[in-house]
Short mmCIF file of C-alpha atoms and ligand atoms in Angstrom, two decimals:
data_model
loop_
_atom_site.label_atom_id
_atom_site.label_comp_id
_atom_site.label_asym_id
_atom_site.label_seq_id
_atom_site.Cartn_x
_atom_site.Cartn_y
_atom_site.Cartn_z
CA THR A 287 303.43 246.95 130.14
CA ALA A 288 304.30 250.19 131.84
CA ALA A 289 301.67 252.23 133.66
CA ALA A 290 300.51 255.65 132.55
CA THR A 291 300.08 258.52 134.92
CA GLU A 292 296.54 258.77 136.18
CA GLU A 293 296.02 262.26 134.88
CA LEU A 294 293.19 262.32 132.34
CA ILE A 295 293.18 265.03 129.74
CA ILE A 296 289.54 265.99 129.66
CA PRO A 297 288.34 266.21 126.09
CA PRO A 298 287.03 269.73 125.44
CA VAL A 299 284.56 268.55 122.87
CA GLN A 300 280.93 267.79 122.18
CA ILE A 301 279.63 265.82 119.26
CA SER A 302 277.68 268.42 117.36
CA HIS A 303 277.64 267.10 113.79
CA THR A 304 276.25 263.68 112.93
CA GLN A 305 274.28 264.38 109.76
CA HIS A 306 275.57 264.33 106.18
CA LEU A 307 276.83 267.61 104.75
CA ILE A 308 275.19 268.02 101.36
CA ASN A 309 275.07 271.27 99.43
CA GLY A 310 276.10 273.29 102.47
CA GLN A 311 273.38 271.86 104.74
CA PHE A 312 273.60 269.26 107.47
CA VAL A 313 270.84 266.79 106.61
CA ASP A 314 269.51 263.43 107.76
CA ALA A 315 269.93 260.34 105.65
CA ALA A 316 267.29 260.00 102.93
CA SER A 317 266.21 256.75 104.58
CA GLY A 318 266.19 258.36 108.03
CA LYS A 319 268.54 255.64 109.25
CA THR A 320 271.47 256.08 111.61
CA PHE A 321 274.36 253.91 112.70
CA PRO A 322 276.36 254.00 115.94
CA ALA A 323 279.80 255.51 116.40
CA TYR A 324 281.83 253.94 119.20
CA ASP A 325 284.47 254.75 121.76
CA PRO A 326 287.11 252.01 121.31
CA ARG A 327 288.24 252.40 124.94
CA THR A 328 284.99 250.81 126.08
CA GLY A 329 283.02 249.76 123.03
CA GLU A 330 280.27 252.17 124.12
CA VAL A 331 278.14 254.09 121.63
CA ILE A 332 279.00 257.80 121.60
CA ALA A 333 276.78 259.04 118.77
CA HIS A 334 274.22 258.03 116.19
CA VAL A 335 275.26 259.12 112.75
CA ALA A 336 273.24 259.49 109.55
CA GLU A 337 273.67 256.32 107.54
CA GLY A 338 274.14 257.05 103.88
CA ASP A 339 273.09 254.87 100.96
CA ALA A 340 272.84 255.27 97.19
CA GLU A 341 270.18 257.97 97.50
CA ASP A 342 272.35 260.16 99.75
CA ILE A 343 275.25 259.64 97.38
CA ASN A 344 273.03 260.69 94.47
CA ARG A 345 272.05 263.87 96.29
CA ALA A 346 275.63 264.66 97.23
CA VAL A 347 276.91 264.01 93.73
CA ALA A 348 274.15 266.21 92.26
CA ALA A 349 275.25 269.03 94.59
CA ALA A 350 278.91 268.57 93.69
CA ARG A 351 278.06 268.38 89.99
CA LYS A 352 276.10 271.63 90.14
CA ALA A 353 278.85 273.34 92.15
CA PHE A 354 281.34 272.26 89.52
CA ASP A 355 279.31 272.93 86.37
CA GLU A 356 277.76 276.21 87.47
CA GLY A 357 280.54 277.44 89.72
CA PRO A 358 281.65 279.61 91.31
CA TRP A 359 284.37 277.27 92.60
CA PRO A 360 286.26 276.15 89.47
CA LYS A 361 285.83 279.59 87.92
CA MET A 362 286.86 281.55 90.98
CA SER A 363 290.29 283.12 90.86
CA ALA A 364 292.89 280.71 92.09
CA TYR A 365 293.94 283.26 94.65
CA GLU A 366 290.45 283.31 96.18
CA ARG A 367 290.51 279.51 96.39
CA SER A 368 293.87 279.68 98.05
CA ARG A 369 292.55 282.17 100.61
CA ILE A 370 289.70 279.83 101.56
CA LEU A 371 292.13 276.95 102.08
CA LEU A 372 294.28 279.21 104.28
CA ARG A 373 291.28 280.34 106.30
CA PHE A 374 290.32 276.71 106.79
CA ALA A 375 293.85 275.86 107.99
CA ASP A 376 293.65 278.72 110.49
CA LEU A 377 290.34 277.36 111.80
CA VAL A 378 291.89 273.91 112.16
CA GLU A 379 294.65 275.44 114.28
CA LYS A 380 292.10 277.32 116.36
CA HIS A 381 290.02 274.20 116.98
CA SER A 382 292.84 271.69 117.20
CA GLU A 383 292.11 270.65 120.79
CA GLU A 384 288.49 269.78 120.05
CA LEU A 385 289.47 268.04 116.83
CA ALA A 386 292.21 266.01 118.49
CA ALA A 387 289.85 265.04 121.30
CA LEU A 388 287.16 263.95 118.88
CA GLU A 389 289.72 261.96 116.89
CA THR A 390 290.89 260.19 120.04
CA TRP A 391 287.39 259.59 121.29
CA ASN A 392 286.22 257.88 118.12
CA ASN A 393 289.51 256.27 117.04
CA GLY A 394 291.39 255.47 120.27
CA LYS A 395 294.72 257.01 119.27
CA PRO A 396 296.68 258.82 121.99
CA TYR A 397 295.37 262.35 122.42
CA GLU A 398 298.89 263.75 122.65
CA GLN A 399 299.75 262.13 119.31
CA ALA A 400 296.60 263.51 117.70
CA LEU A 401 297.15 266.99 119.11
CA HIS A 402 300.89 267.40 118.69
CA ALA A 403 301.57 265.37 115.54
CA GLU A 404 298.44 264.95 113.46
CA LEU A 405 296.66 268.26 113.89
CA PRO A 406 299.74 270.31 112.91
CA MET A 407 300.13 268.10 109.84
CA LEU A 408 296.49 268.64 108.95
CA ALA A 409 296.88 272.42 109.01
CA ARG A 410 300.25 272.25 107.28
CA LEU A 411 298.84 270.21 104.41
CA PHE A 412 296.22 272.84 103.67
CA HIS A 413 298.83 275.60 103.87
CA TYR A 414 300.88 273.63 101.39
CA TYR A 415 298.05 273.11 98.88
CA ALA A 416 296.83 276.66 99.33
CA GLY A 417 300.27 277.57 98.05
CA TRP A 418 299.77 275.45 94.94
CA ALA A 419 296.29 276.74 94.10
CA ASP A 420 297.55 279.79 92.22
CA LYS A 421 300.63 278.13 90.74
CA ILE A 422 298.94 275.58 88.52
CA HIS A 423 299.46 276.31 84.86
CA GLY A 424 300.05 274.68 81.52
CA LEU A 425 302.77 274.99 78.93
CA THR A 426 303.36 276.53 75.56
CA VAL A 427 304.49 273.66 73.38
CA PRO A 428 306.76 273.91 70.34
CA ALA A 429 305.52 271.55 67.61
CA ASP A 430 305.99 270.94 63.92
CA GLY A 431 304.06 273.16 61.52
CA LYS A 432 302.73 276.66 62.01
CA TYR A 433 300.67 276.26 65.10
CA HIS A 434 300.40 277.91 68.45
CA ILE A 435 299.95 275.15 71.00
CA GLN A 436 299.13 275.54 74.63
CA THR A 437 298.10 273.15 77.34
CA LEU A 438 295.46 274.08 79.88
CA HIS A 439 295.52 272.28 83.22
CA GLU A 440 291.87 272.04 84.19
CA PRO A 441 290.19 270.51 87.22
CA ILE A 442 288.85 267.07 86.50
CA GLY A 443 285.36 267.65 87.91
CA VAL A 444 283.56 265.84 90.72
CA ALA A 445 285.95 263.78 92.84
CA GLY A 446 284.67 260.82 94.86
CA GLN A 447 286.91 260.14 97.85
CA ILE A 448 286.72 257.15 100.17
CA ILE A 449 288.89 257.13 103.28
CA PRO A 450 289.78 254.69 106.09
CA TRP A 451 289.61 254.90 109.88
CA ASN A 452 293.26 254.78 110.98
CA PHE A 453 294.02 258.49 110.35
CA PRO A 454 290.59 259.99 109.74
CA LEU A 455 291.73 263.62 109.65
CA LEU A 456 294.98 263.14 107.78
CA MET A 457 293.31 260.98 105.17
CA PHE A 458 290.70 263.71 104.76
CA ALA A 459 293.53 266.19 104.24
CA TRP A 460 295.49 264.13 101.72
CA LYS A 461 292.36 263.73 99.63
CA VAL A 462 290.61 267.08 100.00
CA GLY A 463 293.64 269.44 99.94
CA PRO A 464 294.86 268.78 96.40
CA ALA A 465 291.37 268.28 94.96
CA LEU A 466 290.21 271.69 96.16
CA ALA A 467 293.45 273.44 95.25
CA CYS A 468 292.92 272.29 91.66
CA GLY A 469 289.32 273.54 91.60
CA ASN A 470 287.42 270.26 91.83
CA THR A 471 284.29 269.58 93.85
CA ILE A 472 284.06 266.60 96.19
CA VAL A 473 281.88 263.91 97.65
CA LEU A 474 283.80 262.29 100.49
CA LYS A 475 282.73 259.12 102.23
CA SER A 476 284.36 258.69 105.61
CA ALA A 477 284.99 255.30 107.21
CA GLU A 478 282.03 253.83 109.06
CA GLN A 479 284.17 253.41 112.19
CA THR A 480 285.21 257.08 112.31
CA PRO A 481 282.62 259.43 110.83
CA LEU A 482 282.86 262.29 113.35
CA THR A 483 285.93 264.39 112.60
CA ALA A 484 285.26 264.62 108.86
CA LEU A 485 281.90 266.23 109.65
CA TYR A 486 283.52 268.62 112.10
CA VAL A 487 286.12 269.83 109.62
CA ALA A 488 283.50 270.01 106.88
CA LYS A 489 281.69 272.51 109.09
CA LEU A 490 284.95 274.47 109.46
CA PHE A 491 285.18 274.61 105.68
CA GLN A 492 281.72 276.19 105.60
CA GLU A 493 282.96 278.78 108.10
CA ALA A 494 286.02 279.42 105.95
CA GLY A 495 283.71 280.44 103.09
CA LEU A 496 283.72 277.34 100.89
CA PRO A 497 280.67 277.65 98.60
CA PRO A 498 277.84 275.13 99.11
CA GLY A 499 278.20 271.85 97.27
CA VAL A 500 281.96 272.09 96.82
CA LEU A 501 282.65 269.65 99.65
CA ASN A 502 279.96 267.13 100.55
CA VAL A 503 280.49 264.53 103.27
CA VAL A 504 278.42 261.36 103.47
CA SER A 505 278.80 258.85 106.31
CA GLY A 506 278.03 255.18 105.91
CA ASP A 507 279.21 251.71 105.04
CA GLY A 508 281.45 250.62 102.19
CA PRO A 509 279.16 248.45 100.10
CA THR A 510 276.07 250.66 100.60
CA ALA A 511 277.57 254.19 100.40
CA GLY A 512 281.15 253.75 99.09
CA ALA A 513 280.24 251.50 96.17
CA PRO A 514 277.53 253.80 94.73
CA LEU A 515 280.08 256.63 94.86
CA ALA A 516 282.78 254.64 93.07
CA SER A 517 280.32 253.54 90.39
CA HIS A 518 278.50 256.84 89.95
CA MET A 519 278.26 258.02 86.34
CA ASP A 520 278.53 261.67 87.35
CA VAL A 521 281.71 261.25 89.37
CA ASP A 522 284.80 262.06 87.30
CA LYS A 523 287.52 260.64 89.50
CA VAL A 524 287.77 258.38 92.51
CA ALA A 525 290.49 258.29 95.16
CA PHE A 526 290.55 255.54 97.72
CA THR A 527 292.63 254.55 100.73
CA GLY A 528 292.01 251.22 102.41
CA SER A 529 292.61 247.51 102.01
CA THR A 530 293.94 245.95 98.83
CA ASP A 531 290.82 243.78 98.49
CA THR A 532 288.53 246.79 98.57
CA GLY A 533 290.88 248.65 96.22
CA LYS A 534 290.29 245.98 93.61
CA ILE A 535 286.53 246.42 93.98
CA ILE A 536 286.84 250.20 93.59
CA LEU A 537 288.89 249.83 90.42
CA GLU A 538 286.35 247.42 89.01
CA LEU A 539 283.39 249.66 89.88
CA ALA A 540 285.13 252.60 88.25
CA ALA A 541 285.91 250.60 85.12
CA ARG A 542 282.42 249.14 84.80
CA SER A 543 280.71 252.51 85.17
CA ASN A 544 282.33 255.44 83.39
CA LEU A 545 286.06 254.57 83.37
CA LYS A 546 286.80 257.31 85.86
CA PRO A 547 290.49 257.46 86.73
CA VAL A 548 291.36 255.87 90.07
CA THR A 549 294.09 256.44 92.61
CA LEU A 550 294.53 253.78 95.26
CA GLU A 551 296.56 253.75 98.45
CA LEU A 552 296.39 250.22 99.82
CA GLY A 553 297.99 247.74 102.17
CA GLY A 554 301.61 247.00 102.94
CA LYS A 555 304.05 244.64 104.59
CA SER A 556 306.97 246.96 104.77
CA PRO A 557 310.47 245.72 105.55
CA PHE A 558 312.63 247.53 108.08
CA ILE A 559 316.24 246.41 107.53
CA ILE A 560 318.81 246.73 110.29
CA CYS A 561 322.35 246.25 109.01
CA GLU A 562 325.29 244.96 111.02
CA ASP A 563 326.89 248.39 111.41
CA ALA A 564 323.76 249.99 112.89
CA ASP A 565 323.62 251.81 116.19
CA ILE A 566 321.51 249.12 117.89
CA ASP A 567 319.81 251.24 120.53
CA HIS A 568 318.66 253.73 117.93
CA ALA A 569 317.62 250.94 115.55
CA VAL A 570 315.56 249.26 118.28
CA GLU A 571 313.75 252.50 119.03
CA LEU A 572 313.03 253.26 115.38
CA ALA A 573 311.94 249.73 114.52
CA HIS A 574 309.65 249.83 117.55
CA PHE A 575 308.15 253.12 116.40
CA ALA A 576 307.90 251.89 112.81
CA LEU A 577 305.68 249.02 113.89
CA PHE A 578 303.81 250.12 117.01
CA PHE A 579 302.95 253.70 116.03
CA ASN A 580 299.17 254.27 115.94
CA GLN A 581 298.50 250.86 117.58
CA GLY A 582 300.20 249.24 114.59
CA GLN A 583 297.36 250.50 112.40
CA CYS A 584 299.46 252.03 109.63
CA CYS A 585 299.44 250.87 106.04
CA CYS A 586 303.18 251.57 105.91
CA ALA A 587 304.01 249.94 109.29
CA GLY A 588 307.49 248.40 109.37
CA SER A 589 305.97 244.99 109.92
CA ARG A 590 308.91 242.82 108.85
CA THR A 591 311.92 243.72 110.97
CA PHE A 592 314.97 242.17 109.23
CA VAL A 593 318.01 242.10 111.51
CA HIS A 594 321.55 241.13 110.51
CA GLU A 595 322.67 237.92 112.19
CA ARG A 596 325.64 239.61 113.92
CA VAL A 597 323.43 241.96 115.87
CA TYR A 598 320.32 239.77 116.01
CA ASP A 599 320.53 238.47 119.60
CA GLU A 600 321.27 241.87 121.07
CA PHE A 601 318.48 243.38 118.99
CA ILE A 602 315.91 240.82 120.17
CA GLU A 603 316.71 241.43 123.84
CA LYS A 604 316.44 245.17 123.44
CA ALA A 605 313.35 245.11 121.19
CA LYS A 606 311.58 242.97 123.75
CA ALA A 607 312.62 245.25 126.62
CA ARG A 608 311.33 248.25 124.68
CA ALA A 609 307.98 246.61 123.90
CA VAL A 610 307.50 245.61 127.53
CA LYS A 611 308.06 249.23 128.50
CA ARG A 612 305.48 250.53 126.04
CA VAL A 613 302.79 252.51 127.85
CA VAL A 614 299.36 251.16 126.89
CA GLY A 615 296.19 252.60 128.32
CA ASP A 616 293.47 255.20 128.10
CA PRO A 617 294.53 257.39 125.17
CA PHE A 618 293.36 260.46 127.05
CA LYS A 619 295.97 259.85 129.74
CA LYS A 620 299.30 261.65 129.70
CA GLY A 621 302.27 259.63 128.53
CA VAL A 622 300.19 256.89 126.90
CA GLU A 623 301.87 255.56 123.77
CA GLN A 624 299.25 253.04 122.72
CA GLY A 625 295.47 253.06 122.94
CA PRO A 626 292.91 250.44 121.92
CA GLN A 627 292.53 248.94 118.44
CA ILE A 628 289.71 250.52 116.48
CA ASP A 629 286.97 247.91 116.95
CA ASN A 630 286.14 244.36 117.86
CA GLU A 631 286.65 243.08 114.33
CA GLN A 632 290.22 244.39 114.15
CA PHE A 633 290.90 243.33 117.73
CA GLU A 634 289.83 239.73 116.99
CA LYS A 635 291.75 239.72 113.73
CA VAL A 636 294.99 240.79 115.41
CA LEU A 637 294.55 238.18 118.15
CA ARG A 638 294.00 235.52 115.44
CA TYR A 639 297.31 236.50 113.82
CA ILE A 640 299.06 236.28 117.17
CA ARG A 641 297.72 232.75 117.58
CA ALA A 642 298.87 231.93 114.05
CA GLY A 643 302.35 233.18 114.99
CA ILE A 644 302.47 230.98 118.05
CA ASP A 645 301.17 227.99 116.10
CA SER A 646 303.76 228.45 113.38
CA ASP A 647 306.62 228.14 115.89
CA ALA A 648 307.78 231.71 115.85
CA THR A 649 309.13 232.60 119.30
CA LEU A 650 306.76 234.77 121.31
CA GLU A 651 309.14 237.12 123.13
CA CYS A 652 306.48 239.17 124.91
CA GLY A 653 302.82 240.13 124.86
CA GLY A 654 300.40 237.95 122.94
CA GLY A 655 297.11 238.71 124.63
CA ARG A 656 294.44 241.21 125.35
CA LEU A 657 294.99 243.85 127.98
CA GLY A 658 292.26 244.48 130.55
CA SER A 659 288.69 243.28 130.21
CA LYS A 660 286.96 246.04 128.28
CA GLY A 661 287.77 247.96 125.12
CA TYR A 662 290.12 246.68 122.45
CA PHE A 663 293.54 246.87 124.08
CA ILE A 664 296.26 244.44 122.96
CA GLU A 665 299.62 243.83 124.61
CA PRO A 666 302.62 244.98 122.58
CA THR A 667 303.71 241.71 121.05
CA VAL A 668 307.11 240.69 119.70
CA PHE A 669 307.88 237.54 117.72
CA SER A 670 311.43 236.44 116.90
CA ASN A 671 312.57 233.55 114.68
CA VAL A 672 309.97 234.54 112.14
CA LYS A 673 310.31 232.80 108.77
CA ASP A 674 309.31 234.26 105.41
CA ASP A 675 306.56 231.76 104.76
CA MET A 676 304.75 232.26 108.08
CA LEU A 677 301.40 234.03 107.93
CA ILE A 678 302.64 236.77 110.29
CA ALA A 679 305.45 237.53 107.80
CA LYS A 680 303.14 237.63 104.80
CA ASP A 681 299.83 239.20 105.80
CA GLU A 682 299.16 242.74 106.87
CA ILE A 683 298.26 242.37 110.58
CA PHE A 684 297.44 246.02 111.27
CA GLY A 685 298.11 245.68 114.98
CA PRO A 686 300.85 245.89 117.65
CA VAL A 687 302.69 242.75 116.55
CA GLN A 688 306.37 242.97 115.64
CA SER A 689 307.85 240.15 113.56
CA ILE A 690 311.64 239.88 113.63
CA LEU A 691 313.52 237.96 110.94
CA LYS A 692 317.24 237.17 110.69
CA PHE A 693 319.38 237.80 107.58
CA LYS A 694 323.00 237.22 106.50
CA ASP A 695 323.82 239.38 103.51
CA LEU A 696 322.45 242.26 101.50
CA ASP A 697 321.46 240.42 98.33
CA GLU A 698 319.55 237.93 100.39
CA VAL A 699 317.69 240.59 102.37
CA VAL A 700 316.79 242.51 99.21
CA ARG A 701 315.35 239.36 97.65
CA ARG A 702 313.37 238.52 100.76
CA ALA A 703 312.23 242.09 101.42
CA ASN A 704 310.91 242.31 97.85
CA ALA A 705 309.24 238.91 97.94
CA THR A 706 305.81 240.31 98.78
CA ARG A 707 302.80 241.41 96.79
CA TYR A 708 303.05 244.78 98.52
CA GLY A 709 305.44 247.68 97.94
CA LEU A 710 304.37 250.62 100.03
CA ALA A 711 307.40 251.52 102.14
CA ALA A 712 310.71 250.28 103.51
CA GLY A 713 313.15 251.29 106.20
CA VAL A 714 316.92 250.98 106.02
CA PHE A 715 319.15 251.34 109.03
CA THR A 716 322.90 251.62 108.41
CA ARG A 717 325.85 253.96 108.89
CA ASN A 718 327.37 252.96 105.55
CA ILE A 719 326.43 255.27 102.68
CA ASP A 720 327.11 252.59 100.06
CA THR A 721 324.84 250.13 101.82
CA ALA A 722 322.15 252.79 102.06
CA ASN A 723 322.44 253.67 98.36
CA TYR A 724 322.42 250.03 97.34
CA LEU A 725 319.33 249.22 99.37
CA THR A 726 317.32 252.31 98.48
CA ARG A 727 317.69 251.48 94.79
CA ALA A 728 317.08 247.78 95.15
CA LEU A 729 313.92 247.92 97.28
CA ARG A 730 310.66 248.03 95.37
CA ALA A 731 308.66 250.44 97.50
CA GLY A 732 307.07 253.87 97.12
CA THR A 733 308.98 255.29 100.09
CA VAL A 734 312.35 254.28 101.53
CA TRP A 735 313.18 255.84 104.87
CA VAL A 736 316.92 255.75 105.64
CA ASN A 737 317.79 255.93 109.34
CA CYS A 738 314.31 257.27 110.03
CA PHE A 739 310.72 256.08 109.59
CA ASP A 740 307.23 257.54 109.16
CA VAL A 741 308.52 260.96 108.21
CA PHE A 742 305.52 262.58 106.56
CA ASP A 743 305.43 265.99 105.06
CA ALA A 744 302.89 267.64 102.79
CA ALA A 745 305.57 267.89 100.10
CA ILE A 746 306.75 264.25 100.18
CA PRO A 747 304.85 261.97 97.78
CA PHE A 748 303.37 258.78 99.22
CA GLY A 749 302.04 255.70 97.48
CA GLY A 750 302.71 252.14 96.55
CA TYR A 751 304.47 249.87 94.13
CA LYS A 752 302.79 246.61 93.16
CA MET A 753 299.57 245.79 95.05
CA SER A 754 300.08 248.66 97.48
CA GLY A 755 298.40 251.02 95.09
CA ILE A 756 298.20 253.21 92.04
CA GLY A 757 299.42 256.79 91.98
CA ARG A 758 300.96 259.10 94.55
CA GLU A 759 299.41 261.44 97.07
CA LYS A 760 300.84 264.62 98.60
CA GLY A 761 303.42 266.90 97.10
CA ILE A 762 303.27 268.03 93.50
CA TYR A 763 302.31 264.49 92.45
CA SER A 764 298.83 264.70 93.94
CA LEU A 765 297.97 267.63 91.69
CA HIS A 766 298.22 265.35 88.64
CA ASN A 767 295.46 263.20 90.12
CA TYR A 768 293.04 266.10 90.07
CA LEU A 769 293.87 267.81 86.78
CA GLN A 770 293.05 267.16 83.14
CA VAL A 771 295.33 268.42 80.41
CA LYS A 772 293.68 270.08 77.45
CA ALA A 773 295.79 270.76 74.35
CA VAL A 774 294.67 273.83 72.42
CA VAL A 775 295.96 274.07 68.84
CA THR A 776 295.60 277.26 66.79
CA PRO A 777 297.06 277.83 63.30
CA LEU A 778 299.49 280.71 63.02
CA LYS A 779 298.64 282.83 59.99
CA ASN A 780 299.82 286.12 58.64
CA PRO A 781 296.98 288.61 59.03
P1 ADP B 184 289.67 248.42 106.40
O1 ADP B 184 289.88 246.94 106.32
O2 ADP B 184 290.88 249.19 106.77
O3 ADP B 184 288.43 248.86 107.12
P2 ADP B 184 288.39 248.87 103.90
O4 ADP B 184 289.08 248.83 102.59
O5 ADP B 184 287.34 247.87 104.18
O6 ADP B 184 289.55 248.85 104.92
O7 ADP B 184 287.75 250.29 104.16
C1 ADP B 184 288.28 251.51 103.73
C2 ADP B 184 287.16 252.37 103.20
O8 ADP B 184 286.57 251.71 102.10
C3 ADP B 184 286.03 252.63 104.18
O9 ADP B 184 285.55 253.95 104.00
C4 ADP B 184 284.98 251.62 103.77
O10 ADP B 184 283.67 252.00 104.10
C5 ADP B 184 285.17 251.61 102.27
N1 ADP B 184 284.68 250.39 101.61
C6 ADP B 184 284.67 249.12 102.09
N2 ADP B 184 284.11 248.27 101.21
C7 ADP B 184 283.74 249.01 100.13
C8 ADP B 184 283.11 248.72 98.88
N3 ADP B 184 282.72 247.50 98.55
N4 ADP B 184 282.91 249.74 98.02
C9 ADP B 184 283.30 250.99 98.33
N5 ADP B 184 283.89 251.34 99.48
C10 ADP B 184 284.11 250.37 100.38
#
């Protein structure tokens, strides 16, 4: 693995917010308990954070309920709501260095990635939804009989939102942006691994003038804080991003309690298909990015690299050379492409999958082990000769492990690419427009990237087919998740 320059970018940040934000106040957990937040570079504790349980969730939901039922938020003019979202986005831009540093410190992702890619997307998403806030309206509907019929698009109420640790700030944005634009109030539970940045941006929302109780943030574990939120009788909608197994639990909790509607963004095992006519150097680079980006911790990672047999050998050589060159190290160092995995549990899990790959007779081209002796660093790992029935071709690994599979023709690759319980994303790499059109229509996935990968934009919907989820986030589609439609029917009479 290549070496990074020694220059450390000193994080200009202090950890100032560790308590829950409930009803506009930072408060301790009802139980008084805290849990540690870690630095994945070393495994050292960097903060003690209020540990939420059902009682904290009750308090937060009560605040959100009151802020919804009594206002002013849902009754405010849409333009005023839009202005608050814009002010928040401006504050994000102003504080982006601290936010990026805090994200890196608690998550391990490269600081330069957080600062130059994720923070601009965070601000952009709120600009985008600020633009929607005052453009949400219903229809006048022609119907049989003498009636005047209109539809009102109303906020749904209190939204419960549960987010994961791989993109703490962006997941916050995807959930909170549309919910607020539509006039809902929120209780958000951050991931137990990464509680810090959500609290920081929640404070920025206070500064931007968001009324108390509109956005409440509770830190804590899934079963003890997430589950009471998903099953709360006063929560009107739940949105979740995380593993497919937990998604099933959320759906069940929602159904067993008050049948609140649920959106789920879950796991994936996305195919990245490199056709025989592809520009190999470009394909190698994109396939590498598709898998290794964010330490491989992306639900949409291109984790099954299908390569046409005619270009397979050349591709393997080059993919291996690229992985060997990948710069792994302290994410605060300049030029680092890959930091540590999030925690020991994920680190061990990824190493177990690597062992499973070796045991199943896939060819280990490079990597395969831990890097260094502290923190959760893993060598960029490439397997070739991967077969469809191997564990590394079926399970979501969520780490820096590329699995390369060989294919012969398009029908075959479509069948194999679709032979998974997931359907989050797919990549297609070809210079032939007919091949591209054929594949984009045949692949069962919520996003198909053609000659690109991981292109995210506030306006582009994202979500899964099959067991990768329910519903779409971002773009106009996310608004539907946070609105109810009321039909109003009035007889038309001659006065
Ligand atoms: P991962 O494997 O990526 O950590 P999880 O699905 O376990 O994914 O976690 C994603 C989010 O779901 C986190 O905020 C976590 O606390 C929460 N969570 C985990 N288990 C539950 C549960 N039983 N009920 C509600 N939320 C949960």
